[in-house]
Coordinates of C-alpha atoms and ligand atoms in Angstrom, one line a residue:
M1 CA 102.8 153.8 61.5
K2 CA 100.8 154.4 64.6
A3 CA 99.6 151.6 66.9
L4 CA 95.9 151.1 67.4
D5 CA 94.5 153.5 70.0
S6 CA 93.7 151.8 73.3
A7 CA 90.1 153.0 72.7
V8 CA 89.8 150.6 69.8
V9 CA 87.8 147.5 70.7
V10 CA 89.7 144.2 70.1
G11 CA 88.0 140.8 69.4
V12 CA 89.6 137.5 70.2
I13 CA 88.2 134.2 68.9
G14 CA 89.2 131.0 70.5
A15 CA 89.6 131.0 74.2
G16 CA 92.2 128.2 74.5
A17 CA 95.7 128.6 75.7
M18 CA 96.7 131.2 73.1
G19 CA 93.4 133.1 72.7
A20 CA 93.1 133.6 76.5
G21 CA 96.7 134.8 76.7
I22 CA 96.3 137.2 73.8
A23 CA 93.0 138.6 75.2
Q24 CA 94.9 139.2 78.5
V25 CA 97.7 141.0 76.7
A26 CA 95.2 143.3 74.9
A27 CA 93.2 144.0 78.0
Q28 CA 96.4 144.8 80.0
A29 CA 97.2 147.3 77.2
G30 CA 93.9 149.1 77.9
H31 CA 91.6 147.7 75.2
L32 CA 88.1 146.5 75.7
V33 CA 88.3 142.9 74.6
F34 CA 85.5 140.6 73.4
L35 CA 86.4 136.9 73.7
Y36 CA 84.4 134.3 71.8
D37 CA 84.7 130.5 71.7
N38 CA 82.2 128.1 70.1
R39 CA 82.5 125.9 73.2
E40 CA 79.7 126.9 75.6
G41 CA 81.1 128.7 78.7
A42 CA 84.8 128.5 77.4
A43 CA 85.2 132.3 77.1
Q44 CA 83.9 133.0 80.6
A45 CA 86.1 130.2 82.0
A46 CA 89.1 131.7 80.3
I47 CA 88.4 135.1 81.8
D48 CA 88.0 133.5 85.2
G49 CA 91.3 131.8 84.7
I50 CA 93.0 135.1 83.8
Q51 CA 91.5 136.7 86.9
R52 CA 92.9 134.0 89.1
Q53 CA 96.4 134.3 87.5
L54 CA 96.4 138.1 87.8
T55 CA 95.3 137.9 91.4
R56 CA 98.3 135.7 92.2
L57 CA 100.4 138.5 90.7
V58 CA 98.8 141.0 93.1
E59 CA 100.2 138.8 95.9
K60 CA 103.6 139.1 94.3
G61 CA 103.3 142.9 94.0
K62 CA 103.2 143.0 90.2
F63 CA 99.8 144.5 90.0
T64 CA 97.5 146.3 92.4
A65 CA 94.0 144.9 93.1
E66 CA 92.5 147.9 91.3
E67 CA 94.6 147.3 88.2
V68 CA 93.5 143.7 88.1
A69 CA 89.8 144.6 88.6
A70 CA 90.1 147.1 85.7
I71 CA 91.8 144.6 83.4
V72 CA 89.2 141.9 84.1
A73 CA 86.4 144.4 83.6
R74 CA 87.8 145.1 80.1
L75 CA 87.4 141.3 79.2
Q76 CA 83.9 140.5 78.0
P77 CA 82.7 137.1 76.9
A78 CA 80.9 137.4 73.5
A79 CA 77.7 135.5 72.9
A80 CA 78.0 135.5 69.2
L81 CA 80.3 136.6 66.4
S82 CA 77.9 139.5 65.7
D83 CA 79.3 141.1 68.9
F84 CA 82.5 141.8 66.9
A85 CA 80.8 144.4 64.6
G86 CA 82.4 147.4 66.4
C87 CA 85.9 145.9 66.7
G88 CA 89.0 147.6 65.0
L89 CA 91.1 144.4 65.3
V90 CA 89.9 140.8 65.5
L91 CA 92.4 138.1 66.2
E92 CA 91.6 134.4 65.7
A93 CA 93.3 131.7 67.7
I94 CA 91.0 128.8 66.9
V95 CA 91.8 125.3 65.8
E96 CA 94.8 125.0 63.3
N97 CA 92.7 124.1 60.3
L98 CA 92.8 126.0 57.0
D99 CA 89.2 125.4 56.0
V100 CA 87.8 126.2 59.4
K101 CA 89.9 129.4 59.7
R102 CA 88.9 130.5 56.2
G103 CA 85.2 129.9 57.0
L104 CA 85.6 132.1 60.1
L105 CA 87.4 134.9 58.2
E106 CA 84.6 134.9 55.6
Q107 CA 82.0 135.2 58.3
L108 CA 84.0 138.0 60.0
E109 CA 84.2 140.0 56.7
S110 CA 80.4 140.1 56.7
I111 CA 80.2 141.3 60.3
C112 CA 83.1 143.7 60.8
S113 CA 83.6 147.1 59.2
A114 CA 85.8 147.4 56.1
D115 CA 88.7 148.9 58.0
C116 CA 88.8 146.2 60.7
I117 CA 92.1 144.3 60.8
L118 CA 91.6 140.5 60.7
A119 CA 94.6 138.9 62.3
T120 CA 95.4 135.2 62.6
N121 CA 97.6 133.5 65.3
T122 CA 98.3 130.6 63.0
S123 CA 101.7 129.0 63.5
S124 CA 101.8 126.9 60.3
L125 CA 99.2 127.9 57.8
S126 CA 99.8 130.3 54.9
V127 CA 98.6 133.8 55.6
T128 CA 98.3 134.2 51.8
S129 CA 96.0 131.1 51.6
L130 CA 93.9 132.4 54.5
G131 CA 93.4 135.7 52.5
A132 CA 92.6 134.0 49.2
G133 CA 89.1 134.6 47.9
R134 CA 88.3 137.1 50.7
Q135 CA 86.8 140.5 49.9
R136 CA 89.6 142.3 51.7
P137 CA 92.7 140.1 51.7
Q138 CA 94.8 143.3 52.2
R139 CA 93.4 143.5 55.8
I140 CA 94.3 139.9 56.7
V141 CA 97.6 139.6 58.5
G142 CA 99.4 137.1 60.8
M143 CA 100.0 138.1 64.4
H144 CA 101.8 135.1 65.7
F145 CA 102.3 135.1 69.5
F146 CA 104.3 132.5 71.4
N147 CA 103.2 130.4 74.3
P148 CA 102.4 131.7 77.0
A149 CA 101.4 134.9 75.3
P150 CA 101.5 137.1 78.4
V151 CA 105.1 136.1 79.1
M152 CA 106.8 135.5 75.7
K153 CA 107.9 138.8 74.1
L154 CA 108.0 137.8 70.5
V155 CA 105.2 138.5 68.0
E156 CA 105.8 137.6 64.3
V157 CA 103.9 140.0 62.1
V158 CA 103.3 137.9 59.0
S159 CA 102.3 139.4 55.7
G160 CA 100.6 137.4 53.0
L161 CA 101.0 138.2 49.3
E162 CA 98.1 140.7 49.5
T163 CA 98.5 142.1 53.0
D164 CA 98.6 145.9 52.9
N165 CA 101.9 147.1 54.3
A166 CA 100.1 149.7 56.3
V167 CA 98.1 147.0 58.0
A168 CA 101.2 145.0 58.8
D169 CA 102.9 148.2 60.1
C170 CA 99.9 149.0 62.3
V171 CA 99.9 145.5 63.8
F172 CA 103.7 145.8 64.3
A173 CA 103.3 149.1 66.2
T174 CA 100.3 147.7 68.2
A175 CA 102.3 144.7 69.3
K176 CA 105.1 147.1 70.4
A177 CA 102.5 149.2 72.3
W178 CA 101.4 146.0 74.0
G179 CA 104.9 145.5 75.4
K180 CA 105.9 142.9 72.8
Q181 CA 108.9 142.6 70.6
P182 CA 107.5 142.4 67.1
V183 CA 109.4 141.2 64.0
S184 CA 108.2 141.3 60.4
A185 CA 108.1 138.2 58.2
R186 CA 106.8 137.2 54.8
S187 CA 104.3 134.3 54.8
T188 CA 106.5 131.2 54.1
P189 CA 106.5 127.8 55.8
G190 CA 107.4 128.2 59.5
F191 CA 107.7 132.0 59.2
I192 CA 110.9 132.8 61.1
V193 CA 111.1 130.8 64.4
N194 CA 109.6 127.5 63.4
R195 CA 111.8 127.5 60.3
V196 CA 115.2 128.7 61.7
A197 CA 114.8 126.5 64.9
R198 CA 114.5 123.2 62.9
P199 CA 118.2 122.4 63.1
F200 CA 118.2 122.9 66.8
Y201 CA 116.2 119.7 67.1
A202 CA 117.3 118.0 63.9
E203 CA 121.1 118.1 64.6
S204 CA 120.7 116.6 68.1
L205 CA 118.4 113.9 66.7
R206 CA 120.9 113.2 64.0
L207 CA 123.8 113.0 66.5
L208 CA 121.7 110.5 68.5
Q209 CA 121.0 108.5 65.4
E210 CA 124.7 108.5 64.5
Q211 CA 125.4 107.3 68.1
A212 CA 127.6 110.2 68.9
A213 CA 126.5 110.1 72.5
D214 CA 123.4 109.6 74.7
C215 CA 120.6 112.1 75.2
A216 CA 121.8 113.3 78.6
T217 CA 125.3 114.0 77.3
L218 CA 124.1 115.8 74.2
D219 CA 121.6 117.9 76.2
A220 CA 124.3 118.8 78.8
V221 CA 126.7 119.9 76.1
M222 CA 124.1 122.2 74.5
R223 CA 123.2 123.6 78.0
D224 CA 126.6 123.9 79.7
G225 CA 128.7 124.6 76.6
G226 CA 126.2 126.1 74.1
G227 CA 124.4 128.2 76.7
F228 CA 121.0 127.1 75.6
R229 CA 118.4 126.8 78.3
M230 CA 117.6 123.2 77.4
G231 CA 119.0 120.6 75.1
A232 CA 116.9 119.2 72.3
F233 CA 115.8 116.0 74.0
E234 CA 114.6 117.6 77.2
L235 CA 112.9 120.4 75.2
T236 CA 111.1 118.1 72.7
D237 CA 110.0 115.9 75.7
M238 CA 108.5 119.1 77.1
I239 CA 106.9 120.4 73.8
G240 CA 105.5 116.9 73.0
H241 CA 106.9 114.7 70.2
D242 CA 103.6 114.7 68.4
V243 CA 103.6 118.5 68.2
N244 CA 107.3 118.9 67.4
Y245 CA 107.3 116.2 64.8
A246 CA 104.2 117.7 63.2
V247 CA 105.8 121.1 62.9
T248 CA 108.9 119.6 61.4
H249 CA 106.8 117.7 58.9
S250 CA 104.8 120.7 57.9
V251 CA 107.9 122.7 57.3
F252 CA 109.5 119.8 55.4
D253 CA 106.4 119.5 53.2
G254 CA 106.1 123.3 52.9
Y255 CA 109.6 123.3 51.3
Y256 CA 108.8 120.5 48.9
G257 CA 110.8 117.9 50.9
D258 CA 114.0 119.9 51.1
F259 CA 116.3 117.6 53.1
R260 CA 117.4 120.4 55.3
F261 CA 114.1 119.9 57.1
Q262 CA 113.8 116.1 56.9
P263 CA 112.0 114.8 60.0
S264 CA 113.7 112.3 62.2
L265 CA 112.8 108.6 62.1
M266 CA 113.8 108.3 65.8
Q267 CA 111.3 110.9 66.7
K268 CA 108.7 109.2 64.5
E269 CA 109.3 106.0 66.5
L270 CA 108.5 107.8 69.7
V271 CA 105.3 109.3 68.2
D272 CA 104.3 105.9 66.8
A273 CA 104.9 104.3 70.2
G274 CA 102.8 107.0 72.0
L275 CA 105.9 108.1 73.9
L276 CA 105.1 111.8 73.6
G277 CA 107.3 113.1 76.3
R278 CA 106.3 114.6 79.7
K279 CA 102.6 114.5 78.9
S280 CA 102.7 110.7 78.4
G281 CA 105.2 110.0 81.2
R282 CA 108.0 109.0 78.8
G283 CA 109.8 110.4 75.7
F284 CA 113.6 110.4 75.5
Y285 CA 113.5 110.4 79.3
S286 CA 111.2 108.8 81.8
Y287 CA 109.0 110.9 84.0
S288 CA 107.6 108.1 86.1
E289 CA 107.6 108.7 89.9
N290 CA 110.8 106.8 90.5
A291 CA 112.6 107.9 87.4
V292 CA 116.2 109.0 87.9
K293 CA 117.4 111.5 85.3
P294 CA 120.5 110.0 83.6
E295 CA 123.8 111.8 84.2
P296 CA 125.8 113.0 81.2
Q297 CA 129.0 111.1 80.4
S298 CA 132.2 112.9 81.5
V299 CA 135.8 112.0 81.2
S300 CA 136.9 111.5 84.8
V301 CA 139.8 113.4 86.2
S302 CA 143.0 111.5 87.0
G303 CA 144.5 113.5 89.8
D304 CA 147.9 113.4 88.0
P305 CA 149.9 116.7 87.7
V306 CA 148.2 119.0 85.1
P307 CA 150.3 119.5 82.0
G308 CA 151.0 123.0 80.7
C309 CA 149.3 124.4 77.6
V310 CA 151.1 125.8 74.6
A311 CA 149.2 128.1 72.2
L312 CA 150.4 127.7 68.6
G313 CA 149.8 130.8 66.5
D314 CA 146.8 133.0 67.0
S315 CA 144.3 131.4 69.4
G316 CA 141.3 133.2 67.9
V317 CA 137.9 132.1 69.3
L318 CA 139.7 130.0 71.9
S319 CA 141.5 133.0 73.5
P320 CA 139.0 133.3 76.5
L321 CA 139.6 129.6 77.2
L322 CA 143.3 130.2 77.4
S323 CA 142.8 133.1 79.8
R324 CA 140.6 130.9 81.9
L325 CA 143.2 128.1 82.0
A326 CA 145.9 130.6 83.0
D327 CA 143.6 132.1 85.8
A328 CA 143.1 128.5 87.1
G329 CA 146.9 128.0 87.4
V330 CA 147.6 126.1 84.2
M331 CA 151.1 126.9 82.9
L332 CA 150.6 128.8 79.6
S333 CA 153.1 129.5 76.9
S334 CA 152.9 130.3 73.2
E335 CA 154.9 129.5 70.1
S336 CA 154.7 131.3 66.8
S337 CA 153.3 129.0 64.3
S338 CA 151.0 128.9 61.3
D339 CA 148.7 126.5 63.1
D340 CA 146.3 129.2 64.3
G341 CA 143.8 128.1 66.9
V342 CA 145.8 124.9 67.8
L343 CA 146.9 124.2 71.4
R344 CA 149.3 121.6 72.7
I345 CA 148.3 120.1 76.1
G346 CA 150.7 117.5 77.3
S347 CA 151.0 115.0 74.4
A348 CA 147.6 116.1 72.9
T349 CA 147.0 118.5 70.0
V350 CA 143.8 120.4 70.7
A351 CA 141.8 122.3 68.1
L352 CA 138.4 123.8 67.7
T353 CA 136.3 121.7 65.3
D354 CA 136.1 123.0 61.7
G355 CA 133.5 120.4 60.6
R356 CA 135.9 117.7 59.7
M357 CA 136.0 114.4 61.6
A358 CA 139.1 114.1 63.8
C359 CA 140.4 111.2 61.9
Q360 CA 140.2 113.2 58.6
R361 CA 141.8 116.3 60.0
A362 CA 144.6 114.4 61.8
G363 CA 145.5 112.7 58.5
E364 CA 145.3 115.8 56.4
E365 CA 147.2 118.0 58.7
G366 CA 149.5 115.4 60.2
L367 CA 148.3 116.3 63.7
H368 CA 149.4 113.8 66.4
N369 CA 147.0 112.8 69.2
L370 CA 144.3 115.1 67.9
V371 CA 141.5 116.1 70.3
L372 CA 138.8 118.3 68.8
V373 CA 136.9 120.7 71.0
D374 CA 133.3 121.9 70.5
L375 CA 132.2 125.5 70.2
A376 CA 131.0 127.3 73.4
L377 CA 128.8 130.3 73.8
D378 CA 131.4 131.7 76.1
Y379 CA 134.6 129.9 76.8
G380 CA 135.0 132.1 79.9
K381 CA 131.9 130.5 81.5
A382 CA 131.2 127.1 79.9
T383 CA 131.2 124.3 82.4
R384 CA 131.2 121.4 79.8
L385 CA 132.6 121.0 76.3
A386 CA 132.2 118.1 73.9
V387 CA 135.4 116.7 72.5
S388 CA 136.2 114.0 69.9
R389 CA 139.4 112.3 69.1
A390 CA 141.0 110.6 66.1
H391 CA 141.2 106.8 66.1
N392 CA 144.9 107.0 66.9
T393 CA 144.8 109.5 69.7
S394 CA 145.9 107.9 72.9
D395 CA 143.9 107.6 76.1
E396 CA 146.7 109.4 77.8
A397 CA 146.4 112.4 75.5
L398 CA 142.6 112.7 76.1
Q399 CA 143.2 112.3 79.9
Q400 CA 145.7 115.2 79.8
V401 CA 143.1 117.4 78.2
A402 CA 140.4 116.4 80.7
D403 CA 142.8 117.1 83.6
C404 CA 143.8 120.4 82.2
F405 CA 140.3 121.6 81.6
A406 CA 139.1 120.3 84.9
R407 CA 141.5 122.7 86.6
A408 CA 139.3 125.5 85.2
D409 CA 136.1 123.6 86.2
I410 CA 135.3 122.5 82.7
R411 CA 134.1 118.9 82.3
I412 CA 134.7 117.2 79.0
S413 CA 132.3 114.8 77.4
E414 CA 133.9 112.6 74.8
I415 CA 131.6 111.9 71.9
S416 CA 132.3 109.7 68.9
D417 CA 134.2 111.1 65.9
V418 CA 131.3 112.9 64.2
P419 CA 131.9 116.0 62.0
G420 CA 131.2 119.4 63.6
L421 CA 130.7 118.0 67.2
V422 CA 127.5 119.3 68.8
V423 CA 127.2 123.0 69.4
M424 CA 129.3 124.0 66.4
R425 CA 127.3 121.8 64.1
T426 CA 124.0 123.1 65.5
V427 CA 125.0 126.7 65.4
A428 CA 126.4 126.5 61.9
M429 CA 123.1 125.0 60.7
L430 CA 121.0 127.5 62.6
A431 CA 123.0 130.4 61.0
N432 CA 122.7 128.7 57.6
E433 CA 118.9 128.6 57.9
G434 CA 118.9 132.1 59.2
A435 CA 121.0 133.1 56.2
D436 CA 118.5 131.6 53.7
T437 CA 115.6 133.3 55.5
V438 CA 117.3 136.6 54.9
L439 CA 118.4 135.6 51.3
H440 CA 114.8 134.8 50.4
G441 CA 113.5 138.1 51.7
V442 CA 111.4 136.5 54.5
A443 CA 112.9 138.6 57.2
S444 CA 115.9 140.9 58.0
A445 CA 119.0 139.6 59.7
A446 CA 118.2 141.7 62.8
D447 CA 114.6 140.2 62.9
V448 CA 115.9 136.7 62.5
D449 CA 118.2 137.2 65.6
T450 CA 115.5 139.0 67.6
A451 CA 113.0 136.2 66.8
M452 CA 115.3 133.4 68.0
R453 CA 116.2 135.2 71.2
A454 CA 112.7 136.4 72.1
G455 CA 110.7 133.5 70.7
V456 CA 112.8 130.5 71.8
N457 CA 115.2 132.1 74.3
Y458 CA 118.4 131.4 72.3
P459 CA 121.4 132.8 74.2
R460 CA 122.6 134.6 71.0
G461 CA 121.0 135.3 67.6
P462 CA 122.4 132.7 65.2
L463 CA 123.5 135.3 62.7
Q464 CA 125.2 137.4 65.3
W465 CA 126.9 134.2 66.5
A466 CA 128.1 133.5 63.0
D467 CA 129.4 137.0 62.7
Q468 CA 131.4 136.6 65.9
L469 CA 132.8 133.2 64.7
G470 CA 133.7 134.7 61.4
L471 CA 131.7 133.8 58.3
P472 CA 134.6 132.0 56.6
A473 CA 134.8 129.6 59.6
V474 CA 131.1 128.9 59.5
L475 CA 131.2 128.4 55.7
T476 CA 134.1 126.0 56.0
T477 CA 132.3 124.1 58.8
L478 CA 129.2 123.6 56.6
E479 CA 131.3 122.6 53.6
H480 CA 133.1 120.0 55.7
L481 CA 129.8 118.7 57.1
Q482 CA 128.4 118.4 53.6
Q483 CA 131.5 116.7 52.4
A484 CA 131.7 114.3 55.3
S485 CA 128.0 113.3 55.2
G486 CA 127.6 113.5 51.5
E487 CA 124.3 115.2 52.1
D488 CA 122.7 118.2 50.4
R489 CA 121.1 119.1 53.8
Y490 CA 124.4 120.8 54.8
R491 CA 124.8 122.9 51.6
P492 CA 125.8 126.4 52.6
S493 CA 123.5 129.2 52.0
L494 CA 124.4 131.4 49.0
L495 CA 124.2 134.5 51.2
L496 CA 126.6 133.0 53.7
R497 CA 129.0 132.1 51.0
R498 CA 128.7 135.5 49.3
L499 CA 129.2 137.5 52.6
A500 CA 132.1 135.2 53.6
L501 CA 133.8 135.9 50.2
Q502 CA 133.2 139.6 50.4
G503 CA 134.6 139.8 54.0
G504 CA 131.2 141.0 55.1
S505 CA 128.9 140.1 57.9
F506 CA 125.1 139.7 58.6
H507 CA 125.1 142.8 60.8
A508 CA 127.3 145.2 58.9
Ligands
NAI1 P1 93.5 125.4 71.9 O1 93.0 124.0 71.4 O2 94.0 125.5 73.3 O3 92.3 126.4 71.8 C1 91.5 126.6 70.6 C2 90.2 127.1 71.1 O4 89.5 127.5 69.9 C3 89.4 126.1 71.8 O5 88.9 126.7 73.0 C4 88.2 125.8 70.8 O6 87.0 125.5 71.5 C5 88.1 127.1 70.0 N1 87.6 126.9 68.7 C6 87.9 125.9 67.8 N2 87.2 126.1 66.7 C7 86.5 127.3 66.8 C8 85.6 128.0 66.0 N3 85.3 127.6 64.8 N4 85.1 129.1 66.5 C9 85.3 129.5 67.8 N5 86.1 128.9 68.6 C10 86.7 127.8 68.1 O7 94.6 125.8 70.8 P2 95.8 126.9 71.0 O8 97.0 126.1 71.4 O9 95.3 128.0 71.8 O10 96.0 127.3 69.5 C11 95.2 128.2 68.8 C12 95.8 128.7 67.6 O11 97.1 129.3 68.0 C13 96.2 127.7 66.5 O12 96.1 128.3 65.3 C14 97.6 127.4 66.9 O13 98.3 126.9 65.7 C15 98.2 128.7 67.3 N6 99.3 128.8 68.1 C16 99.5 127.9 69.1 C17 100.6 127.9 70.0 C18 100.8 127.0 71.1 O14 101.9 126.9 71.6 N7 99.7 126.3 71.6 C19 101.7 128.9 69.7 C20 101.4 129.9 68.7 C21 100.3 129.7 67.9

């Protein structure tokens, strides 16, 4: 399907953060853009703001002054909705309210031609509901940009029940022509990103509630071990707890109270207290003038001689960690054993978490001085790993692990004996949600991964990550989490289970 020709006039309604950004993107792609807002002067103010931003980019050499003048000349404030009569695509980015958006779409149908595409930037409303009762619901489609629209690559192209495939395909091709990374989704609560991302916040909030560690430690583990740009506490402080909590709530309600999406009481407390994050000066962290950001907890290094490391059986996912320890001068040896993935460091037995608590695994497998290690994005580069230990693991054993890892510049943060640790638990749940998104025909596996990388900057698509870990390992982790917590929330996706049993993968 072909993209809209740049000669097609585009209309944008709502000149707030999103509308202004989308208008800029369309004008940069060569379209004449009419921008309308029902607040007097808002459209012109938005265009002036775009001009100021682009002018700054001229100073940085990203545009020439002539290019900026041409882009700005293509942005026209509209005095009334009737100005949209000649548009081929009208995109609304007004207030997130179903009735108000439906009223607007009804008005637009009477103004625009029959072949005009009516797109909505809604992040939480059903595109199917927005099309209901309209004359031409087949021409109504979601075109969901991410904030800030000129910077973020992702556009979710969302089809309602009656959206014509040709319309969705045209919007997809147009987003691509505008330099974006489009993905296709069926209209369901949260679409792709706002659904699959829920466990990123939820698992950290749970870990805090379970008193696994403090916010700074959990954030640091997600960043320095998991490779995420921010941990959940610093990120939700930035997003605003009112906004993040409302999204979680709307997805939870949208799925009829499925406990997978249950909002956090701890976050609700912050909202109730007005501690909304950066914008109110305090959330999980304080942003007052004299605030000092708390340091993550780390096991300090003893200075004693570093013990050697013995790899039992096949090291699997931990292999890059062993290479790194060897490069750092740790004495490495191996023993053939059926205990794949298990290391011996001094008196400690070290293993990658499989979703069981350390006390459970130590008992079941008879492992002495067990220290469990968290998942890392890349063990060759991680600078911090979460660990947990069984109740009967000695301080000395933990110290030996800390000293050994410190030799390779890896700090360890001990957290309490929770199942699945931090990164593993989060990634398993992200992949599980991605799997259900694919299972339910909402999006393809490739689009789920693209959406999470381009929309929320994940360092790796969750389904690709699960493929790399091995689906049986992810399935086992979830089963153990479900067993340990007794909660339906951790039930493995049918698709994940099926692929694991078949020896398949999400990206065959
Ligand atoms: P905003 O509050 O910054 O801007 C909304 C603009 O729409 C305001 O300028 C307002 O005056 C105008 N407006 C409201 N009702 C109108 C009407 N009936 N007719 C004409 N103009 C009207 O909101 P924001 O953040 O730009 O969000 C707009 C839409 O984009 C919402 O549907 C939101 O869910 C969605 N969205 C927001 C994202 C974000 O991060 N802020 C990300 C992706 C989607």
